PDB file of C-alpha atoms in Angstrom:
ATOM      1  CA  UNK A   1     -84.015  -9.910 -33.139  1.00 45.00           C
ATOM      2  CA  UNK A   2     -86.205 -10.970 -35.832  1.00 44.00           C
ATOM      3  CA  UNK A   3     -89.441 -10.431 -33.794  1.00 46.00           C
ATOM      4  CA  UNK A   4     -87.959  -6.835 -33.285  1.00 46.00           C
ATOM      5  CA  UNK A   5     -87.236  -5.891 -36.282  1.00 44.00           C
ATOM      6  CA  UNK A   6     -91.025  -7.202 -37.305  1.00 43.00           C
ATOM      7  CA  UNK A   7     -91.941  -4.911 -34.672  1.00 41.00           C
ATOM      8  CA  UNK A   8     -90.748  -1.838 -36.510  1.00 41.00           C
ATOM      9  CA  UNK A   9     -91.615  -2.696 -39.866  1.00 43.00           C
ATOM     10  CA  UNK A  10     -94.997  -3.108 -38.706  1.00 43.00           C
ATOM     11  CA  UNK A  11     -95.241   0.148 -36.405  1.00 42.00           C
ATOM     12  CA  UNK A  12     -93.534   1.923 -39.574  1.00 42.00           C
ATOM     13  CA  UNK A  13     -96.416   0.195 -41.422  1.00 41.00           C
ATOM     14  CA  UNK A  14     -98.833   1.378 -39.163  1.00 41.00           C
ATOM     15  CA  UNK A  15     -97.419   4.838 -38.738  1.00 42.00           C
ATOM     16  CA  UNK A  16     -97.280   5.025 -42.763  1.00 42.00           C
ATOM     17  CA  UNK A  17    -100.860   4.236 -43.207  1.00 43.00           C
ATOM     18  CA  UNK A  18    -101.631   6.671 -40.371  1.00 44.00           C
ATOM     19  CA  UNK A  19    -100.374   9.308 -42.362  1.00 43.00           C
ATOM     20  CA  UNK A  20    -102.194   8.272 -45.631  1.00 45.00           C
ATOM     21  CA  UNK A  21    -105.184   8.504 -43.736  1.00 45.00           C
ATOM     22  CA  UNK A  22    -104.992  11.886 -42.204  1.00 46.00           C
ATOM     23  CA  UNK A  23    -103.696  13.495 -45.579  1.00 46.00           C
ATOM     24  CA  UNK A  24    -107.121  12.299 -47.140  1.00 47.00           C
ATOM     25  CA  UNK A  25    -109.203  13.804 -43.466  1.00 51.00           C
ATOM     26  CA  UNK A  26    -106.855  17.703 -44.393  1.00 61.00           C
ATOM     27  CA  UNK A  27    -107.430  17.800 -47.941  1.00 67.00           C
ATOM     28  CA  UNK A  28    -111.380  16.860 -47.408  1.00 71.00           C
ATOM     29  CA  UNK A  29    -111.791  19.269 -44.665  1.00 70.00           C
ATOM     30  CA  UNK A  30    -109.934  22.217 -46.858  1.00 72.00           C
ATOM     31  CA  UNK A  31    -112.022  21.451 -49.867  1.00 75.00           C
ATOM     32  CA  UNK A  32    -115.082  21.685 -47.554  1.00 77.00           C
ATOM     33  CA  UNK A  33    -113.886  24.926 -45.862  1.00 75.00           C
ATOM     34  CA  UNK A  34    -113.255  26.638 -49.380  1.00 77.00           C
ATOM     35  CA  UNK A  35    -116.686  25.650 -50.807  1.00 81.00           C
ATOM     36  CA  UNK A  36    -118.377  27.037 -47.802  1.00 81.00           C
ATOM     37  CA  UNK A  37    -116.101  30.234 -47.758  1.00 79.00           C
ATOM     38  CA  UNK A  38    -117.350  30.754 -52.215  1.00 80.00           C
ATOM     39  CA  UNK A  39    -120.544  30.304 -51.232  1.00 81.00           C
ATOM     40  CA  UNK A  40    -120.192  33.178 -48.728  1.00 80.00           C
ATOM     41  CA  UNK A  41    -118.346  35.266 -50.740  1.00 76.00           C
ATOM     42  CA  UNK A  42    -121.138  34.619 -53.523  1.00 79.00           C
ATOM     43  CA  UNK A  43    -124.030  35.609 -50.842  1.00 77.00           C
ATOM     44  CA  UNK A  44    -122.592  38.917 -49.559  1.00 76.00           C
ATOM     45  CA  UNK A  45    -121.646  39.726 -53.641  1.00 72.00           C
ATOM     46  CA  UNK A  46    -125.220  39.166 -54.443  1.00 73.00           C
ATOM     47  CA  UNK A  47    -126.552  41.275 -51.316  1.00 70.00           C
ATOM     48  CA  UNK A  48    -124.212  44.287 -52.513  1.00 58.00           C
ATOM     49  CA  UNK A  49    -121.338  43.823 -50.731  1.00 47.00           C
ATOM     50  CA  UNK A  50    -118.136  44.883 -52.344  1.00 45.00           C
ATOM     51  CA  UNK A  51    -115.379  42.079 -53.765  1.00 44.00           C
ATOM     52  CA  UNK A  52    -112.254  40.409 -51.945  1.00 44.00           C
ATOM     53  CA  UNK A  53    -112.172  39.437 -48.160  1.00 44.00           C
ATOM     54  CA  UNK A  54    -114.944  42.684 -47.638  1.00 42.00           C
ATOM     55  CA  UNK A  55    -117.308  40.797 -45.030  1.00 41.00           C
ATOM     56  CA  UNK A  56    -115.324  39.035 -42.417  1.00 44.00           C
ATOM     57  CA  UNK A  57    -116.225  41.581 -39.789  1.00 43.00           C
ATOM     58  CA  UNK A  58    -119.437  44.053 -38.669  1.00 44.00           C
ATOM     59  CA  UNK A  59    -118.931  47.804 -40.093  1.00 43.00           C
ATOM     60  CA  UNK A  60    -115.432  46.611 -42.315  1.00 43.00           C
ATOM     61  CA  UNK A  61    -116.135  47.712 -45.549  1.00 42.00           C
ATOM     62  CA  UNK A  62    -113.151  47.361 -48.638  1.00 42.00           C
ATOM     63  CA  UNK A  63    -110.461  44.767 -47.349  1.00 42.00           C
ATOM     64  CA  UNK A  64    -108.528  43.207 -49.794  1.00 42.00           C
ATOM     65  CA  UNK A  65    -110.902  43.711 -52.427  1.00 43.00           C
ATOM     66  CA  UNK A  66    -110.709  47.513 -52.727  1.00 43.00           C
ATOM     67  CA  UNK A  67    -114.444  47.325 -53.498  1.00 44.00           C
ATOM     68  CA  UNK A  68    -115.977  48.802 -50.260  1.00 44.00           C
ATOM     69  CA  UNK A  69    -119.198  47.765 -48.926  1.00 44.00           C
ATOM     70  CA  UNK A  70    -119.077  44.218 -47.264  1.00 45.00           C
ATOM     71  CA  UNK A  71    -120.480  44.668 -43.513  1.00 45.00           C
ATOM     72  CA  UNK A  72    -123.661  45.294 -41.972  1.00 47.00           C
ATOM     73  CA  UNK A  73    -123.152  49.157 -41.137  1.00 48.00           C
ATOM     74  CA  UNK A  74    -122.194  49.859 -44.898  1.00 46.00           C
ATOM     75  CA  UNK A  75    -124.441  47.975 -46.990  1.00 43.00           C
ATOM     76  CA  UNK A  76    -127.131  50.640 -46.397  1.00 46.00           C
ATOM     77  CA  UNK A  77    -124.704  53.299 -48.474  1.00 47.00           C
ATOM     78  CA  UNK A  78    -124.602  50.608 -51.388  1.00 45.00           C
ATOM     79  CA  UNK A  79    -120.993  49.976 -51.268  1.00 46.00           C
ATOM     80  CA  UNK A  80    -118.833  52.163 -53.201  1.00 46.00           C
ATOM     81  CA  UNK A  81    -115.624  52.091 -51.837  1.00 47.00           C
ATOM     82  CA  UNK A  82    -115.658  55.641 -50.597  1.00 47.00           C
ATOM     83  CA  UNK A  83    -116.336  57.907 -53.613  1.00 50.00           C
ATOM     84  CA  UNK A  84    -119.227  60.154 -53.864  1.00 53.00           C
ATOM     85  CA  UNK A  85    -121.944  58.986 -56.118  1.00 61.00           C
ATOM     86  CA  UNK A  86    -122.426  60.653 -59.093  1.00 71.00           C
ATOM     87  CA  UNK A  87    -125.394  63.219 -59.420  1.00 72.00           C
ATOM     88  CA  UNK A  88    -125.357  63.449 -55.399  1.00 81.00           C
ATOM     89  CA  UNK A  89    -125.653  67.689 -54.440  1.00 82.00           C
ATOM     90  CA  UNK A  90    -123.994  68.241 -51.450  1.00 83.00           C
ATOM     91  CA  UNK A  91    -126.368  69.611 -48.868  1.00 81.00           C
ATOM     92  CA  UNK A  92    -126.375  73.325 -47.908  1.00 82.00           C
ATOM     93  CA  UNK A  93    -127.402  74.707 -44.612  1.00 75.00           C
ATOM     94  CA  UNK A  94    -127.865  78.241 -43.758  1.00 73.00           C
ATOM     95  CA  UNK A  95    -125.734  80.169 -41.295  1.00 71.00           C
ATOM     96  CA  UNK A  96    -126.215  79.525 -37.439  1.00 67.00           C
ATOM     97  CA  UNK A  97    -128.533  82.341 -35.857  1.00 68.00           C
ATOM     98  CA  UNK A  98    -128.085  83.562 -32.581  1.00 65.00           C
ATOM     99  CA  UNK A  99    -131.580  82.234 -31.355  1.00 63.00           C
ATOM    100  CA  UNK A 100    -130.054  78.597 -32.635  1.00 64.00           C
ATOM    101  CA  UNK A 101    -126.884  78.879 -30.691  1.00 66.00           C
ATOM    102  CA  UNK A 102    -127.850  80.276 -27.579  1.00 67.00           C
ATOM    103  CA  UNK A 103    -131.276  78.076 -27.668  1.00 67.00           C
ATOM    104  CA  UNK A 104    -133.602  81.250 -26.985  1.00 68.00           C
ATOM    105  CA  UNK A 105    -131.594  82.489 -23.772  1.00 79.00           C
ATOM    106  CA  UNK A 106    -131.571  86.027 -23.367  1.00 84.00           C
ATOM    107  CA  UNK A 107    -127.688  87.184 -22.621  1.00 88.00           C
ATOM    108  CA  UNK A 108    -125.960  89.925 -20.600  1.00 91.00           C
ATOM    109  CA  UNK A 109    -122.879  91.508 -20.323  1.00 92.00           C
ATOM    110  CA  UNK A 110    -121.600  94.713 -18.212  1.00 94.00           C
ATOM    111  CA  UNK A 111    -118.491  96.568 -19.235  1.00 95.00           C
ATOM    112  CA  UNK A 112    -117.500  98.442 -15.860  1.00 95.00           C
ATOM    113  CA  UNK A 113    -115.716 101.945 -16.879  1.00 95.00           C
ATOM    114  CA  UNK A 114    -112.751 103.650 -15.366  1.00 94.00           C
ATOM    115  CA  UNK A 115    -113.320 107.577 -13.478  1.00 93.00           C
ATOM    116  CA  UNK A 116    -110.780 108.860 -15.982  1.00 92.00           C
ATOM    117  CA  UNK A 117    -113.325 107.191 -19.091  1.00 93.00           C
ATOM    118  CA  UNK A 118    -116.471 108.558 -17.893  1.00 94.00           C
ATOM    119  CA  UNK A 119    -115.665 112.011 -19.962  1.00 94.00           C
ATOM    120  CA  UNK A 120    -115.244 110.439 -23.380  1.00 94.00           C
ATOM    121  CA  UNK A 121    -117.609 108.291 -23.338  1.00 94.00           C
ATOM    122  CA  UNK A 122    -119.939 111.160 -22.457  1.00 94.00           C
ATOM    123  CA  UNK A 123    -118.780 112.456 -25.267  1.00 94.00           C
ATOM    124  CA  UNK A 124    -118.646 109.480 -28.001  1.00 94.00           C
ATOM    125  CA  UNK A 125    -121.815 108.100 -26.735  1.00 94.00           C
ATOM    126  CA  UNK A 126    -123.877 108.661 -29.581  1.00 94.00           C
ATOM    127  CA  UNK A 127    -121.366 107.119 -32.016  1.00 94.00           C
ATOM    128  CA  UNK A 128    -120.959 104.005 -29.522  1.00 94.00           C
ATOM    129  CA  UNK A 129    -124.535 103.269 -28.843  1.00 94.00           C
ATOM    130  CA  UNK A 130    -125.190 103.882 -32.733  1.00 94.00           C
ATOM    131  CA  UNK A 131    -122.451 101.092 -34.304  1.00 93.00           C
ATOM    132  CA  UNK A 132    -123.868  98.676 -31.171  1.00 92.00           C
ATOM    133  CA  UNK A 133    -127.506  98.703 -32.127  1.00 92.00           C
ATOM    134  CA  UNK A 134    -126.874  98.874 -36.215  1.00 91.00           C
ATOM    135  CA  UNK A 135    -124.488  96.459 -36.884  1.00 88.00           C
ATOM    136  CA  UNK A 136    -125.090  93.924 -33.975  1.00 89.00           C
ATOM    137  CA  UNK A 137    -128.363  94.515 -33.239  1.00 89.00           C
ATOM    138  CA  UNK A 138    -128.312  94.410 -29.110  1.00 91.00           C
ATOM    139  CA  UNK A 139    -129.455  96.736 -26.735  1.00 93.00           C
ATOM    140  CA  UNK A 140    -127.393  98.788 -24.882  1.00 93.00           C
ATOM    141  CA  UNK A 141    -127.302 101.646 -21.923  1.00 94.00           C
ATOM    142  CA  UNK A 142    -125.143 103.290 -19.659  1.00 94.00           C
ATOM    143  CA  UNK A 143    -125.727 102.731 -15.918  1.00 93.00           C
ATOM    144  CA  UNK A 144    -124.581 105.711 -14.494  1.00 92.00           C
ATOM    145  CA  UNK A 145    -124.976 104.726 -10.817  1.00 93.00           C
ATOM    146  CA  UNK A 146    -122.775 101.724 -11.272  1.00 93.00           C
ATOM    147  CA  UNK A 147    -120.569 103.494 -14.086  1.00 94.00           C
ATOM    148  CA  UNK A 148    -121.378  99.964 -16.331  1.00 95.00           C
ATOM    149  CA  UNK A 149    -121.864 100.043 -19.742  1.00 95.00           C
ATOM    150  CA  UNK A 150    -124.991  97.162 -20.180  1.00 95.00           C
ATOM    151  CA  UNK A 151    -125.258  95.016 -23.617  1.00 94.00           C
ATOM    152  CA  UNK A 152    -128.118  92.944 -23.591  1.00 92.00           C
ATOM    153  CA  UNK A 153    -129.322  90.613 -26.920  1.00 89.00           C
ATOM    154  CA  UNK A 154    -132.961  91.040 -28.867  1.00 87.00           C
ATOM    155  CA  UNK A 155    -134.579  89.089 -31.035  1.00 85.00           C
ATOM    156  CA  UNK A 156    -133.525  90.982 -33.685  1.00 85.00           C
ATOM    157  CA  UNK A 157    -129.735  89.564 -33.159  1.00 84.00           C
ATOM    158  CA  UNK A 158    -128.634  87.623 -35.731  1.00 81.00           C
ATOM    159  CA  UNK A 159    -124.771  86.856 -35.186  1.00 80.00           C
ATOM    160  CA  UNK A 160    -124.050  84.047 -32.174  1.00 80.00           C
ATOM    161  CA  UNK A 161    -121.269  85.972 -31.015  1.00 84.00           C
ATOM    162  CA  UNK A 162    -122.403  89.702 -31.246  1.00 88.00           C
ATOM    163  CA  UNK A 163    -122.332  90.564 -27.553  1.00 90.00           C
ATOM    164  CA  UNK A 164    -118.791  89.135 -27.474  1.00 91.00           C
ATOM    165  CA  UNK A 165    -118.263  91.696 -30.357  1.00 92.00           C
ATOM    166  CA  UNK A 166    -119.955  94.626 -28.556  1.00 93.00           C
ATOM    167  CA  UNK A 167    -118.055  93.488 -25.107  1.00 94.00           C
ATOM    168  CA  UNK A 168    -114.777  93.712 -27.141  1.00 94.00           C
ATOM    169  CA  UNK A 169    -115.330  96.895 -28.510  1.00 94.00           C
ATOM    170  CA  UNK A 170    -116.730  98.373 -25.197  1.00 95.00           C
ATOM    171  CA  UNK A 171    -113.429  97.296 -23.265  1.00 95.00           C
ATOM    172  CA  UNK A 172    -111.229  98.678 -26.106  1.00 95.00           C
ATOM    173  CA  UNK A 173    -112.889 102.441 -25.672  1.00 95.00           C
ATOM    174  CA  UNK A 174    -112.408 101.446 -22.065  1.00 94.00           C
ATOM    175  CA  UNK A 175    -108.437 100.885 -22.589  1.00 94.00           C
ATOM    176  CA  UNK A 176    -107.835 104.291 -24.334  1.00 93.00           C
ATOM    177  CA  UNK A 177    -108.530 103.717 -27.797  1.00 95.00           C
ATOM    178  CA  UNK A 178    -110.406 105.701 -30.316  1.00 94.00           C
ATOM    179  CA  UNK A 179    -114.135 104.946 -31.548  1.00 94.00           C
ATOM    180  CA  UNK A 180    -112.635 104.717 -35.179  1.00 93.00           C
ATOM    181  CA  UNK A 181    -110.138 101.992 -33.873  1.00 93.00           C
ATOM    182  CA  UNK A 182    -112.015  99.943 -31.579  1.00 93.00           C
ATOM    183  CA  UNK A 183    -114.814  99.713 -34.660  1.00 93.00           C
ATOM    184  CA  UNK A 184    -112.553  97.358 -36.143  1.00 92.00           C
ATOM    185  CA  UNK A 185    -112.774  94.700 -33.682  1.00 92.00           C
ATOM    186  CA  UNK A 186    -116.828  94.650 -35.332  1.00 89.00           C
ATOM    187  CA  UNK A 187    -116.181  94.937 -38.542  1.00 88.00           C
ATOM    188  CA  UNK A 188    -112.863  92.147 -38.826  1.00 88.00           C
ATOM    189  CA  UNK A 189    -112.493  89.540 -37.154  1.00 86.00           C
ATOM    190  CA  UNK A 190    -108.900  88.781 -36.809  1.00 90.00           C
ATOM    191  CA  UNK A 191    -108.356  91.919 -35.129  1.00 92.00           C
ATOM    192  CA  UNK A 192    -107.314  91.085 -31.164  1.00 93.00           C
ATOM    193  CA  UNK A 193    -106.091  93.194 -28.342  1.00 94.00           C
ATOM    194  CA  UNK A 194    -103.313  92.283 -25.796  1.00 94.00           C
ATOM    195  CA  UNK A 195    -102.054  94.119 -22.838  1.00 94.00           C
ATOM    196  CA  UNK A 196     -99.112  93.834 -20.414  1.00 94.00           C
ATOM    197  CA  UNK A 197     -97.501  95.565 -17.937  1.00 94.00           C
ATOM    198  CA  UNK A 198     -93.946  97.149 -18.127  1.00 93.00           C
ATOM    199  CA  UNK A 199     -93.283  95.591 -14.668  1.00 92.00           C
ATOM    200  CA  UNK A 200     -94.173  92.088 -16.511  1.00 93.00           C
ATOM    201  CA  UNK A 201     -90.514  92.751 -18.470  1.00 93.00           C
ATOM    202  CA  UNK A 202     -88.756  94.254 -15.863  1.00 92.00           C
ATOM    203  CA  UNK A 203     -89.615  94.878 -12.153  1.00 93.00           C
ATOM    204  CA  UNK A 204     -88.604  98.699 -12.240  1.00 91.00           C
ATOM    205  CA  UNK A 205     -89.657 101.048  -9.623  1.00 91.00           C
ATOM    206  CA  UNK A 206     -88.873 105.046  -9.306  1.00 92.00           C
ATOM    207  CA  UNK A 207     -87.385 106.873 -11.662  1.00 93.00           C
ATOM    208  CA  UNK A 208     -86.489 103.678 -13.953  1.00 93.00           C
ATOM    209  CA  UNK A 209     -89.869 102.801 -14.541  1.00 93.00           C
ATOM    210  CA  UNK A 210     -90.729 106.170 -15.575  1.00 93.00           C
ATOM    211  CA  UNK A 211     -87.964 106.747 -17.994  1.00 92.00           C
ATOM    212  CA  UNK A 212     -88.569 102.794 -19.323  1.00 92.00           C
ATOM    213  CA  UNK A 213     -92.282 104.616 -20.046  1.00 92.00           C
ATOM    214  CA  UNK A 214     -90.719 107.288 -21.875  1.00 92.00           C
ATOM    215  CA  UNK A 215     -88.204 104.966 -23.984  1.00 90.00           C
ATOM    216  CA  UNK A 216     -91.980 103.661 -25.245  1.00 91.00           C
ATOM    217  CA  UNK A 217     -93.704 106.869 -25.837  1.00 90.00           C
ATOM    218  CA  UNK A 218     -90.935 108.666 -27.391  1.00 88.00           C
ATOM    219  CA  UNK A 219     -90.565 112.495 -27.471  1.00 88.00           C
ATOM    220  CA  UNK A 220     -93.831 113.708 -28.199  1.00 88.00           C
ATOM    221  CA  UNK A 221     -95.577 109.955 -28.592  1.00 89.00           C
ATOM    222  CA  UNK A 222     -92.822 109.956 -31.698  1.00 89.00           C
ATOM    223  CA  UNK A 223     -91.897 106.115 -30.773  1.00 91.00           C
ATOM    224  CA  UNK A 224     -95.062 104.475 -30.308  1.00 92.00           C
ATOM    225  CA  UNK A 225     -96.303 106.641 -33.740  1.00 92.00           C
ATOM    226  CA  UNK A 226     -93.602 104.587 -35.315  1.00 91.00           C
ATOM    227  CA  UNK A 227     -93.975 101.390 -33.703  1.00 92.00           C
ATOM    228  CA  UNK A 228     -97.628 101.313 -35.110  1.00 92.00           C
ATOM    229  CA  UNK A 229     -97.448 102.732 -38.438  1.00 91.00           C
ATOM    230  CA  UNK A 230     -94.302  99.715 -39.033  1.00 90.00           C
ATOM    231  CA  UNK A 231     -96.721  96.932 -37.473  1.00 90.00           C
ATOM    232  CA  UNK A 232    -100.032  98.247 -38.736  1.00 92.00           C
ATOM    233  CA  UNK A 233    -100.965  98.252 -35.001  1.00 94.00           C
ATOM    234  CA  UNK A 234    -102.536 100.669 -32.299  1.00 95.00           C
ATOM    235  CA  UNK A 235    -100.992 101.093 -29.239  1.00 95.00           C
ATOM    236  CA  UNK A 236    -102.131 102.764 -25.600  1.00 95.00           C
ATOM    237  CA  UNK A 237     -99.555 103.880 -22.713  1.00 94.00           C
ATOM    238  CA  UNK A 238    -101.393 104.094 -19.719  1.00 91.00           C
ATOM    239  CA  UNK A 239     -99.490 104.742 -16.738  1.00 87.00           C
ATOM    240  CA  UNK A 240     -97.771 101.115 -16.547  1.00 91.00           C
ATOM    241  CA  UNK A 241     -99.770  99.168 -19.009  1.00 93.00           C
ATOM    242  CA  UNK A 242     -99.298  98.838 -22.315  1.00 95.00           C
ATOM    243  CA  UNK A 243    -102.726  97.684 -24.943  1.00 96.00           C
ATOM    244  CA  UNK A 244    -101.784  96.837 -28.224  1.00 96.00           C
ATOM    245  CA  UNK A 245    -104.825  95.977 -30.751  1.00 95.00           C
ATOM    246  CA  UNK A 246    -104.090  94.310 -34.247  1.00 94.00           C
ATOM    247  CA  UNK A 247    -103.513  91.332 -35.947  1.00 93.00           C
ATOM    248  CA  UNK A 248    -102.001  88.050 -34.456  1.00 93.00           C
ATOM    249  CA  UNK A 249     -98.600  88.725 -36.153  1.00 91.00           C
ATOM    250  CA  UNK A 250     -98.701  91.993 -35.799  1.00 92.00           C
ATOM    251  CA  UNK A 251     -99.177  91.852 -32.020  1.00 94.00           C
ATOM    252  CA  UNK A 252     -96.032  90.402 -31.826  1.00 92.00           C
ATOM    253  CA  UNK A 253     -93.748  91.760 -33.308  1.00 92.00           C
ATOM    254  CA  UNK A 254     -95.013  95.199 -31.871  1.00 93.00           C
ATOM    255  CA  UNK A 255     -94.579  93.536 -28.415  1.00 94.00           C
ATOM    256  CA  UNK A 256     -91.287  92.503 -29.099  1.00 92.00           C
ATOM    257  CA  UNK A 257     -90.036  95.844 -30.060  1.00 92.00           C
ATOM    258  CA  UNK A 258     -92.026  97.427 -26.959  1.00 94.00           C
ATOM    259  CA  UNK A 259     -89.824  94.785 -24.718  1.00 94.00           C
ATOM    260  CA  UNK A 260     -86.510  95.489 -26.311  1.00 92.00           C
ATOM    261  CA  UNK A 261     -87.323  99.450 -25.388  1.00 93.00           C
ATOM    262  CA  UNK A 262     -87.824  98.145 -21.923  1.00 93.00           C
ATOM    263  CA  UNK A 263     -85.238  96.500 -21.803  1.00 92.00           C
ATOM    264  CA  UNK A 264     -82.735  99.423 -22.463  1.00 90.00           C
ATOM    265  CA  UNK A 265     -82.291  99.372 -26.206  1.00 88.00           C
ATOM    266  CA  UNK A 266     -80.789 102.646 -27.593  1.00 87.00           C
ATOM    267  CA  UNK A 267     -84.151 104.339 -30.173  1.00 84.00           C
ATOM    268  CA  UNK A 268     -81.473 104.114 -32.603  1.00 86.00           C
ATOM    269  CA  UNK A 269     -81.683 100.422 -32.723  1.00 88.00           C
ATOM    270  CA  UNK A 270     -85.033 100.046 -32.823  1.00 86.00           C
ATOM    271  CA  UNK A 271     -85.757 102.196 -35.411  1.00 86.00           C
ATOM    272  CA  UNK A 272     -83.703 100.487 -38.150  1.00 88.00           C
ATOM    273  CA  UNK A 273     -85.498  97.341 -36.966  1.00 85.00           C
ATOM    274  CA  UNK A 274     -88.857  98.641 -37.646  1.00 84.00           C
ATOM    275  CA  UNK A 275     -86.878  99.672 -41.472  1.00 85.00           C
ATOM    276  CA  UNK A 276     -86.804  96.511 -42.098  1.00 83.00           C
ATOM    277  CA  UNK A 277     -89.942  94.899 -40.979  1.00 80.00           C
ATOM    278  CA  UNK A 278     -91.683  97.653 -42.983  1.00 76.00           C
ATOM    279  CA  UNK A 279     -89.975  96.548 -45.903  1.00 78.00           C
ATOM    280  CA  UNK A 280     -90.975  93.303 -45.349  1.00 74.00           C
ATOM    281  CA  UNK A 281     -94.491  93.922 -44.982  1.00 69.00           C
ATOM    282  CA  UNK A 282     -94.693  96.435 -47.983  1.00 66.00           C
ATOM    283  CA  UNK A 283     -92.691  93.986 -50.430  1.00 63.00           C
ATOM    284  CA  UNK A 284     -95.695  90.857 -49.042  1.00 59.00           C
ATOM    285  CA  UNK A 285     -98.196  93.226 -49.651  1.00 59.00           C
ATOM    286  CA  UNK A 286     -97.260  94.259 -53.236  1.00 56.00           C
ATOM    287  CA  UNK A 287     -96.906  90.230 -54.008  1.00 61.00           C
ATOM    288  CA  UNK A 288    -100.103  89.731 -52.753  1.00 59.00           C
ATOM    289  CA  UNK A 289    -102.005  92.553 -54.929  1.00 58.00           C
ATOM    290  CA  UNK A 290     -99.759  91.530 -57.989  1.00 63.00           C
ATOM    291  CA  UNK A 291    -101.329  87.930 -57.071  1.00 66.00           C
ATOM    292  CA  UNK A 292    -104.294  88.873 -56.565  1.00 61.00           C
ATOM    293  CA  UNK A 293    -104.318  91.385 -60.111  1.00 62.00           C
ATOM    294  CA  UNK A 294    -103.047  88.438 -62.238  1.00 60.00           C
TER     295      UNK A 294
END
């Protein structure tokens, strides 16, 4: 028994000293680890790099520190944690050109025309061609023998999307609007134009698809004269399609009220809903010139 218990005061000796030992081996080995980590820290301060835990990483700038800088990708901007130096303009560049944008390439477009077109646009040529070549600069004929109107780019274009612009404008003659609407879509340019059949509501045939037609012209165009002057819109009744050009907003809500017509809502109806939205839009507008006076 006595030899035993010897046994375990000596491994309890042994296993003490053990301990003794390896405490000294930690606390060496972190004392060595935090010299080597200062001396770091003091190498990467001295080479720009921003303060706290910036340069444990490639391209980390900041950490801990909040002083920016620290890795290899940043320490060519000097650190700085992310504000603008003081003194620093802020580069300008001029406006993209059309040459830029399209990288010298020449660009086409052909606007085919309708049989029923053909006489206005005999007849509004002038006035087309003339807002085409001053304001966007492109060239532009009429190919009688394919009935295509042809836009073409110079190099006197300047705008990167002119011919879009002239295409736009082309198609919207094309639709059944006037020359003094369709300029708009050059002049502005959150002016769109949307189209839709009455079918696309409500597949009517006969004598119910003409009188849903009517329910959108009105007696003597007197609905769709109303329709646009509430939603600051312009709106063409062709047969079964229906081409409303405006603003976004505006677009809608006229095409909502065009749908509810459609649909079989009494004029009645409709009309004290257009009321209000031209209310609404006369009381925004007065807020925004009152903002815009003060």
């Amino acid at each position: 028994m006595a030899g035993e218990g010897e046994y375990y005061e000596e491994e309890g000796a042994y296993g003490a000293g053990g301990g003794e030992e390896e405490e000294v081996i930690d606390s060496a080995y972190i004392e060595a680890l935090a010299a080597e980590s200062a001396a770091r820290h003091e190498a990467e301060a001295a080479a720009g790099g921003g303060g706290g835990y910036a340069g444990h990483g490639r391209g980390h700038g900041g950490g801990y520190g909040g002083g920016g800088g620290g890795g290899e990708d940043d320490m060519e901007d000097g650190g700085g944690g992310g504000k603008e130096e003081e003194g620093v303009e802020r580069p300008e560049f001029a406006p993209l050109t059309h040459a830029a944008a399209s990288g010298g390439m020449v660009e086409y477009r052909k606007v085919r025309v309708p049989p029923h077109r053909m006489t206005p646009l005999r007849e509004n040529w002038e006035e087309i061609a003339a807002n085409v070549v001053e304001h966007l600069k492109l060239y532009i004929r009429m190919n009688v023998k394919s009935r295509c109107i042809e836009l073409k780019t110079s190099e006197h274009t300047e705008l990167p999307g002119a011919i879009q612009k002239a295409e736009d404008f082309c198609n919207a003659f094309v639709m059944g609007f006037d020359v003094a609407d369709a300029l708009a879509l050059l002049r502005l340019d959150d002016i769109y134009v949307d189209q839709f059949e009455v079918t696309d509501v409500k597949p009517l045939k006969g004598d119910h698809l003409s009188r849903a037609i009517g329910r959108v012209a009105g007696q003597g165009g007197k609905t769709r004269h109303a329709i646009e002057n509430a939603t600051r819109t312009r709106i063409v009744v062709a047969d079964k399609k229906v081409y409303m050009m405006g603003a976004y907003s505006n677009i809608q809500v006229a095409r909502d009220t065009i749908c509810s017509l459609i649909l079989g809502t009494p004029p009645g109806k409709v009309y004290n809903q257009l009321r209000s939205v031209s209310a609404a839009s006369t009381s925004g507008t007065d807020r925004a010139q009152e903002r815009a006076a003060a």
